Amino acid sequence: MEVIIQSSSQEASALGARLVARLVRRKPSAVLGLATGSTPLPLYRDLIRLHREEKLDFGAVTSFNLDEYLGLPPAHPASYHHFMRENLFRHLNIPEENTHIPDGLTTDVPAFCQAYEEAIRMAGGLDLQILGIGGDGHIGFNEPGSSLVSRTRIKSLTPRTRQDNARYFSTEDEIPRHVITMGVGTIMESQEIVLLAFGEGKAEAVAAAVEGPITASVPASILQLHERATILLDEAAAGDLRRSAYYRWIYDHKPAWQEI
Ligand code: GLP
């Protein structure tokens, strides 16, 4: 696990975008795992800029999103379908048929989840998964207590996560209680993982995930067992880390061949 602390979310996101760009240039048919929420937005803006200014080509890329609310149609402004279309897909040349997001309107959840797993496998598996983190340490919508080997499935949101996402809905009642999410085990099979976290609201979750015990109570802590996980933080999100001076030293003294 490599922890990189930058002075702003923009700088940390630019590093994340460089990791994605490096992969797509090396492997034009890369399979990306994508996340929603406010956290990946600056990284997505950077990818759009690289596409426009440096001709970064997404024409052969495939993507799989982490999760979606059950019961929301794709056109709903709070759906992750809508989020991805507006904030990323419509600005890139990624073919629509190559983009996958769990179907919030499926009538057969177990069959859909199995098919989603199968589609990831058929695509050759995830090359790079982008992640945010919930204030309680969740990844995707794998709430605390999620099995660390779980696969794509239905989950019930905790009251805290519903509250955190309330800003996207007009009434409390409208906030979905159920979601489909890739499992922790699904995420862990990605060849590479890039987790971003910004702001002091994430500091406690980041410290627990990076320096705490590996536990289902903090699903992101399983990333300690991943061979290639990069944690990109701004100063505020790094605020509770005990070894931050060490992480900074490592980054400042990286040999040139290891630079991002
Ligand atoms: C939701 C998403 C997660 C995201 C989290 C944090 O729970 N399912 O993928 O990481 O929110 O959101 P934000 O980035 O807005 O803080």
mmCIF file of C-alpha atoms and ligand atoms in Angstrom:
data_model
loop_
_atom_site.group_PDB
_atom_site.id
_atom_site.type_symbol
_atom_site.label_atom_id
_atom_site.label_comp_id
_atom_site.label_asym_id
_atom_site.label_seq_id
_atom_site.Cartn_x
_atom_site.Cartn_y
_atom_site.Cartn_z
ATOM 1 C CA MET A 1 0.000 0.000 0.000
ATOM 2 C CA GLU A 2 1.435 3.338 -1.034
ATOM 3 C CA VAL A 3 0.116 6.436 0.732
ATOM 4 C CA ILE A 4 0.647 9.714 -1.116
ATOM 5 C CA ILE A 5 -0.253 12.987 0.593
ATOM 6 C CA GLN A 6 -0.639 16.079 -1.595
ATOM 7 C CA SER A 7 -1.411 19.644 -0.581
ATOM 8 C CA SER A 8 -4.729 19.723 -2.434
ATOM 9 C CA SER A 9 -7.382 17.382 -3.795
ATOM 10 C CA GLN A 10 -6.583 18.713 -7.299
ATOM 11 C CA GLU A 11 -2.949 17.634 -7.037
ATOM 12 C CA ALA A 12 -3.847 14.226 -5.611
ATOM 13 C CA SER A 13 -6.477 13.757 -8.343
ATOM 14 C CA ALA A 14 -3.979 14.707 -11.047
ATOM 15 C CA LEU A 15 -1.761 11.839 -9.862
ATOM 16 C CA GLY A 16 -4.749 9.492 -10.011
ATOM 17 C CA ALA A 17 -5.536 10.641 -13.547
ATOM 18 C CA ARG A 18 -1.901 10.052 -14.523
ATOM 19 C CA LEU A 19 -2.130 6.466 -13.252
ATOM 20 C CA VAL A 20 -5.270 5.907 -15.349
ATOM 21 C CA ALA A 21 -3.712 7.590 -18.401
ATOM 22 C CA ARG A 22 -0.540 5.538 -18.080
ATOM 23 C CA LEU A 23 -2.597 2.341 -18.059
ATOM 24 C CA VAL A 24 -4.799 3.361 -21.011
ATOM 25 C CA ARG A 25 -1.734 4.330 -23.072
ATOM 26 C CA ARG A 26 -0.017 1.037 -22.278
ATOM 27 C CA LYS A 27 -3.210 -1.010 -22.720
ATOM 28 C CA PRO A 28 -5.818 0.756 -24.893
ATOM 29 C CA SER A 29 -8.366 -1.998 -24.123
ATOM 30 C CA ALA A 30 -7.992 -1.469 -20.370
ATOM 31 C CA VAL A 31 -10.860 -2.413 -18.054
ATOM 32 C CA LEU A 32 -11.536 0.365 -15.553
ATOM 33 C CA GLY A 33 -13.520 0.097 -12.342
ATOM 34 C CA LEU A 34 -15.210 3.439 -11.718
ATOM 35 C CA ALA A 35 -16.630 5.135 -8.658
ATOM 36 C CA THR A 36 -19.175 7.889 -8.033
ATOM 37 C CA GLY A 37 -19.504 10.517 -5.302
ATOM 38 C CA SER A 38 -17.874 13.928 -5.097
ATOM 39 C CA THR A 39 -14.376 12.494 -4.560
ATOM 40 C CA PRO A 40 -13.524 11.225 -8.077
ATOM 41 C CA LEU A 41 -14.879 14.358 -9.805
ATOM 42 C CA PRO A 42 -11.532 16.219 -10.107
ATOM 43 C CA LEU A 43 -9.897 13.023 -11.412
ATOM 44 C CA TYR A 44 -12.654 12.677 -14.025
ATOM 45 C CA ARG A 45 -12.214 16.329 -15.026
ATOM 46 C CA ASP A 46 -8.523 15.645 -15.514
ATOM 47 C CA LEU A 47 -9.229 12.593 -17.680
ATOM 48 C CA ILE A 48 -11.564 14.697 -19.821
ATOM 49 C CA ARG A 49 -8.805 17.294 -20.195
ATOM 50 C CA LEU A 50 -6.268 14.611 -21.159
ATOM 51 C CA HIS A 51 -8.731 13.265 -23.716
ATOM 52 C CA ARG A 52 -9.268 16.719 -25.234
ATOM 53 C CA GLU A 53 -5.763 18.102 -25.042
ATOM 54 C CA GLU A 54 -3.569 15.030 -25.320
ATOM 55 C CA LYS A 55 -5.886 12.759 -27.328
ATOM 56 C CA LEU A 56 -6.047 10.146 -24.576
ATOM 57 C CA ASP A 57 -8.101 7.513 -26.368
ATOM 58 C CA PHE A 58 -10.933 5.695 -24.572
ATOM 59 C CA GLY A 59 -12.257 4.096 -27.771
ATOM 60 C CA ALA A 60 -11.312 0.563 -26.700
ATOM 61 C CA VAL A 61 -11.708 0.985 -22.927
ATOM 62 C CA THR A 62 -14.335 -0.963 -20.975
ATOM 63 C CA SER A 63 -15.703 0.214 -17.636
ATOM 64 C CA PHE A 64 -17.599 -1.278 -14.728
ATOM 65 C CA ASN A 65 -19.080 0.926 -12.038
ATOM 66 C CA LEU A 66 -19.042 -0.103 -8.434
ATOM 67 C CA ASP A 67 -22.640 0.378 -7.521
ATOM 68 C CA GLU A 68 -26.139 1.768 -8.091
ATOM 69 C CA TYR A 69 -29.228 2.507 -6.012
ATOM 70 C CA LEU A 70 -32.020 -0.038 -6.301
ATOM 71 C CA GLY A 71 -35.253 1.460 -7.531
ATOM 72 C CA LEU A 72 -33.784 4.488 -9.321
ATOM 73 C CA PRO A 73 -34.259 4.677 -13.086
ATOM 74 C CA PRO A 74 -31.155 5.669 -15.094
ATOM 75 C CA ALA A 75 -32.654 9.092 -15.822
ATOM 76 C CA HIS A 76 -33.097 9.954 -12.122
ATOM 77 C CA PRO A 77 -30.732 12.848 -11.340
ATOM 78 C CA ALA A 78 -29.380 11.046 -8.242
ATOM 79 C CA SER A 79 -28.775 7.742 -10.045
ATOM 80 C CA TYR A 80 -25.215 6.695 -10.672
ATOM 81 C CA HIS A 81 -26.135 6.155 -14.348
ATOM 82 C CA HIS A 82 -26.948 9.849 -14.573
ATOM 83 C CA PHE A 83 -23.839 10.804 -12.600
ATOM 84 C CA MET A 84 -21.506 8.840 -14.873
ATOM 85 C CA ARG A 85 -23.094 10.071 -18.078
ATOM 86 C CA GLU A 86 -22.966 13.721 -17.041
ATOM 87 C CA ASN A 87 -19.580 13.751 -15.316
ATOM 88 C CA LEU A 88 -17.555 11.422 -17.510
ATOM 89 C CA PHE A 89 -18.946 9.292 -20.300
ATOM 90 C CA ARG A 90 -20.479 11.999 -22.464
ATOM 91 C CA HIS A 91 -17.157 13.869 -22.476
ATOM 92 C CA LEU A 92 -15.053 10.883 -23.596
ATOM 93 C CA ASN A 93 -15.055 8.634 -26.659
ATOM 94 C CA ILE A 94 -15.787 5.496 -24.622
ATOM 95 C CA PRO A 95 -18.407 3.444 -26.533
ATOM 96 C CA GLU A 96 -21.665 3.328 -24.559
ATOM 97 C CA GLU A 97 -21.870 -0.451 -24.959
ATOM 98 C CA ASN A 98 -18.510 -0.762 -23.191
ATOM 99 C CA THR A 99 -19.776 0.990 -20.049
ATOM 100 C CA HIS A 100 -21.450 -1.071 -17.337
ATOM 101 C CA ILE A 101 -23.321 0.112 -14.259
ATOM 102 C CA PRO A 102 -25.471 -2.125 -12.044
ATOM 103 C CA ASP A 103 -29.117 -1.988 -13.092
ATOM 104 C CA GLY A 104 -31.129 -0.310 -10.344
ATOM 105 C CA LEU A 105 -34.370 -1.498 -11.915
ATOM 106 C CA THR A 106 -33.550 -5.188 -12.237
ATOM 107 C CA THR A 107 -36.368 -7.488 -11.172
ATOM 108 C CA ASP A 108 -34.024 -10.402 -10.475
ATOM 109 C CA VAL A 109 -31.227 -9.084 -8.262
ATOM 110 C CA PRO A 110 -29.305 -12.359 -7.695
ATOM 111 C CA ALA A 111 -29.310 -13.207 -11.439
ATOM 112 C CA PHE A 112 -28.256 -9.667 -12.335
ATOM 113 C CA CYS A 113 -25.402 -9.721 -9.811
ATOM 114 C CA GLN A 114 -24.137 -13.048 -11.099
ATOM 115 C CA ALA A 115 -24.255 -11.735 -14.676
ATOM 116 C CA TYR A 116 -22.347 -8.593 -13.621
ATOM 117 C CA GLU A 117 -19.578 -10.715 -12.105
ATOM 118 C CA GLU A 118 -19.520 -12.831 -15.251
ATOM 119 C CA ALA A 119 -19.291 -9.735 -17.469
ATOM 120 C CA ILE A 120 -16.264 -8.501 -15.489
ATOM 121 C CA ARG A 121 -14.648 -11.919 -15.920
ATOM 122 C CA MET A 122 -15.444 -12.039 -19.642
ATOM 123 C CA ALA A 123 -13.857 -8.607 -20.082
ATOM 124 C CA GLY A 124 -10.639 -10.043 -18.621
ATOM 125 C CA GLY A 125 -11.048 -8.674 -15.082
ATOM 126 C CA LEU A 126 -10.524 -5.160 -13.773
ATOM 127 C CA ASP A 127 -7.144 -3.581 -14.528
ATOM 128 C CA LEU A 128 -7.581 -0.550 -12.289
ATOM 129 C CA GLN A 129 -10.298 0.237 -9.776
ATOM 130 C CA ILE A 130 -10.895 3.801 -8.631
ATOM 131 C CA LEU A 131 -12.367 4.096 -5.141
ATOM 132 C CA GLY A 132 -13.617 6.760 -2.775
ATOM 133 C CA ILE A 133 -14.257 5.952 0.870
ATOM 134 C CA GLY A 134 -17.300 6.455 3.068
ATOM 135 C CA GLY A 135 -16.922 8.276 6.378
ATOM 136 C CA ASP A 136 -17.418 4.872 8.038
ATOM 137 C CA GLY A 137 -14.756 3.155 5.934
ATOM 138 C CA HIS A 138 -17.033 1.649 3.278
ATOM 139 C CA ILE A 139 -15.905 1.093 -0.305
ATOM 140 C CA GLY A 140 -18.454 0.881 -3.105
ATOM 141 C CA PHE A 141 -21.513 0.390 -0.936
ATOM 142 C CA ASN A 142 -19.884 -2.325 1.169
ATOM 143 C CA GLU A 143 -20.984 -1.076 4.540
ATOM 144 C CA PRO A 144 -19.195 -1.993 7.796
ATOM 145 C CA GLY A 145 -19.756 -5.683 8.477
ATOM 146 C CA SER A 146 -19.606 -6.625 4.789
ATOM 147 C CA SER A 147 -17.797 -9.880 4.186
ATOM 148 C CA LEU A 148 -14.264 -9.178 3.054
ATOM 149 C CA VAL A 149 -14.658 -11.828 0.336
ATOM 150 C CA SER A 150 -18.116 -10.689 -0.805
ATOM 151 C CA ARG A 151 -19.171 -10.521 -4.467
ATOM 152 C CA THR A 152 -21.624 -8.255 -6.309
ATOM 153 C CA ARG A 153 -24.896 -8.318 -4.383
ATOM 154 C CA ILE A 154 -27.679 -6.323 -2.752
ATOM 155 C CA LYS A 155 -26.797 -4.303 0.356
ATOM 156 C CA SER A 156 -28.856 -2.221 2.785
ATOM 157 C CA LEU A 157 -27.474 1.230 3.524
ATOM 158 C CA THR A 158 -26.683 2.289 7.070
ATOM 159 C CA PRO A 159 -28.539 5.356 8.418
ATOM 160 C CA ARG A 160 -25.211 7.250 8.275
ATOM 161 C CA THR A 161 -24.634 6.537 4.575
ATOM 162 C CA ARG A 162 -28.237 7.480 3.769
ATOM 163 C CA GLN A 163 -27.656 10.722 5.648
ATOM 164 C CA ASP A 164 -24.341 11.366 3.857
ATOM 165 C CA ASN A 165 -26.080 10.968 0.501
ATOM 166 C CA ALA A 166 -29.204 12.915 1.483
ATOM 167 C CA ARG A 167 -27.898 15.995 -0.358
ATOM 168 C CA TYR A 168 -28.711 14.345 -3.694
ATOM 169 C CA PHE A 169 -32.398 13.803 -2.847
ATOM 170 C CA SER A 170 -35.215 16.221 -2.136
ATOM 171 C CA THR A 171 -36.866 14.290 0.707
ATOM 172 C CA GLU A 172 -35.593 11.845 3.319
ATOM 173 C CA ASP A 173 -38.078 9.257 2.107
ATOM 174 C CA GLU A 174 -36.688 9.376 -1.412
ATOM 175 C CA ILE A 175 -33.210 8.181 -0.324
ATOM 176 C CA PRO A 176 -32.987 4.512 -1.327
ATOM 177 C CA ARG A 177 -32.386 1.924 1.369
ATOM 178 C CA HIS A 178 -31.060 -0.755 -0.952
ATOM 179 C CA VAL A 179 -28.275 -0.828 -3.502
ATOM 180 C CA ILE A 180 -26.377 -3.223 -5.733
ATOM 181 C CA THR A 181 -22.627 -3.084 -5.157
ATOM 182 C CA MET A 182 -19.563 -4.945 -6.322
ATOM 183 C CA GLY A 183 -18.330 -6.992 -3.383
ATOM 184 C CA VAL A 184 -15.135 -6.420 -1.439
ATOM 185 C CA GLY A 185 -13.765 -9.599 -3.027
ATOM 186 C CA THR A 186 -14.706 -8.331 -6.490
ATOM 187 C CA ILE A 187 -12.848 -5.062 -5.869
ATOM 188 C CA MET A 188 -9.806 -6.855 -4.456
ATOM 189 C CA GLU A 189 -9.362 -8.824 -7.685
ATOM 190 C CA SER A 190 -8.560 -5.640 -9.619
ATOM 191 C CA GLN A 191 -4.908 -5.640 -10.717
ATOM 192 C CA GLU A 192 -4.465 -2.150 -9.308
ATOM 193 C CA ILE A 193 -6.496 -0.018 -6.901
ATOM 194 C CA VAL A 194 -6.438 3.770 -6.496
ATOM 195 C CA LEU A 195 -8.366 5.106 -3.490
ATOM 196 C CA LEU A 196 -8.896 8.850 -3.163
ATOM 197 C CA ALA A 197 -9.997 10.666 -0.016
ATOM 198 C CA PHE A 198 -10.277 14.380 0.632
ATOM 199 C CA GLY A 199 -11.304 16.557 3.554
ATOM 200 C CA GLU A 200 -11.191 16.108 7.306
ATOM 201 C CA GLY A 201 -14.479 14.212 7.250
ATOM 202 C CA LYS A 202 -12.543 11.272 5.823
ATOM 203 C CA ALA A 203 -9.512 11.458 8.168
ATOM 204 C CA GLU A 204 -10.783 8.951 10.726
ATOM 205 C CA ALA A 205 -11.849 6.412 8.076
ATOM 206 C CA VAL A 206 -8.536 6.786 6.230
ATOM 207 C CA ALA A 207 -6.483 6.235 9.401
ATOM 208 C CA ALA A 208 -8.545 3.167 10.301
ATOM 209 C CA ALA A 209 -8.244 1.778 6.771
ATOM 210 C CA VAL A 210 -4.500 2.412 6.370
ATOM 211 C CA GLU A 211 -3.125 1.927 9.881
ATOM 212 C CA GLY A 212 -5.823 0.059 11.774
ATOM 213 C CA PRO A 213 -6.467 -3.665 11.993
ATOM 214 C CA ILE A 214 -7.900 -5.428 8.957
ATOM 215 C CA THR A 215 -11.533 -5.834 9.830
ATOM 216 C CA ALA A 216 -14.932 -6.121 8.181
ATOM 217 C CA SER A 217 -15.933 -3.222 10.442
ATOM 218 C CA VAL A 218 -13.765 -1.023 8.179
ATOM 219 C CA PRO A 219 -14.130 -2.624 4.729
ATOM 220 C CA ALA A 220 -11.421 -0.381 3.191
ATOM 221 C CA SER A 221 -8.861 -1.893 5.604
ATOM 222 C CA ILE A 222 -8.712 -4.981 3.352
ATOM 223 C CA LEU A 223 -6.718 -2.855 0.901
ATOM 224 C CA GLN A 224 -3.736 -3.487 3.196
ATOM 225 C CA LEU A 225 -3.721 -6.963 1.645
ATOM 226 C CA HIS A 226 -3.685 -5.692 -1.952
ATOM 227 C CA GLU A 227 -0.400 -5.832 -3.846
ATOM 228 C CA ARG A 228 -0.873 -2.574 -5.753
ATOM 229 C CA ALA A 229 -3.038 -0.130 -3.837
ATOM 230 C CA THR A 230 -2.317 3.597 -3.973
ATOM 231 C CA ILE A 231 -4.014 5.899 -1.456
ATOM 232 C CA LEU A 232 -4.162 9.505 -2.696
ATOM 233 C CA LEU A 233 -4.962 12.030 0.034
ATOM 234 C CA ASP A 234 -5.086 15.739 0.628
ATOM 235 C CA GLU A 235 -3.651 17.140 3.873
ATOM 236 C CA ALA A 236 -6.977 17.133 5.697
ATOM 237 C CA ALA A 237 -7.790 13.490 4.910
ATOM 238 C CA ALA A 238 -4.279 12.529 6.070
ATOM 239 C CA GLY A 239 -4.776 14.386 9.373
ATOM 240 C CA ASP A 240 -5.193 11.320 11.608
ATOM 241 C CA LEU A 241 -2.366 9.199 10.160
ATOM 242 C CA ARG A 242 0.405 8.317 12.619
ATOM 243 C CA ARG A 243 3.051 7.625 9.975
ATOM 244 C CA SER A 244 2.366 10.599 7.681
ATOM 245 C CA ALA A 245 5.959 11.927 7.956
ATOM 246 C CA TYR A 246 7.229 8.544 6.778
ATOM 247 C CA TYR A 247 4.795 8.415 3.819
ATOM 248 C CA ARG A 248 5.868 11.929 2.788
ATOM 249 C CA TRP A 249 9.554 11.004 2.991
ATOM 250 C CA ILE A 250 9.002 7.927 0.813
ATOM 251 C CA TYR A 251 7.190 9.947 -1.839
ATOM 252 C CA ASP A 252 9.798 12.733 -1.853
ATOM 253 C CA HIS A 253 12.608 10.209 -2.302
ATOM 254 C CA LYS A 254 11.084 7.965 -4.934
ATOM 255 C CA PRO A 255 13.619 6.839 -7.506
ATOM 256 C CA ALA A 256 12.871 8.336 -10.936
ATOM 257 C CA TRP A 257 11.805 4.973 -12.392
ATOM 258 C CA GLN A 258 9.107 4.681 -9.731
ATOM 259 C CA GLU A 259 7.572 8.101 -10.304
ATOM 260 C CA ILE A 260 3.936 8.421 -11.307
HETATM 261 C C1 GLP B 1 -21.069 6.513 -1.723
HETATM 262 C C2 GLP B 1 -20.456 5.735 -2.895
HETATM 263 C C3 GLP B 1 -18.987 5.465 -2.649
HETATM 264 C C4 GLP B 1 -18.290 6.760 -2.285
HETATM 265 C C5 GLP B 1 -18.900 7.361 -1.040
HETATM 266 C C6 GLP B 1 -18.242 8.656 -0.625
HETATM 267 O O1 GLP B 1 -21.288 5.696 -0.660
HETATM 268 N N1 GLP B 1 -21.141 4.503 -3.116
HETATM 269 O O2 GLP B 1 -18.416 4.873 -3.796
HETATM 270 O O3 GLP B 1 -16.910 6.508 -2.085
HETATM 271 O O4 GLP B 1 -20.274 7.610 -1.308
HETATM 272 O O5 GLP B 1 -18.788 9.725 -1.337
HETATM 273 P P1 GLP B 1 -18.081 11.136 -1.501
HETATM 274 O O6 GLP B 1 -16.965 10.928 -2.462
HETATM 275 O O7 GLP B 1 -19.147 12.023 -2.078
HETATM 276 O O8 GLP B 1 -17.612 11.538 -0.169
#
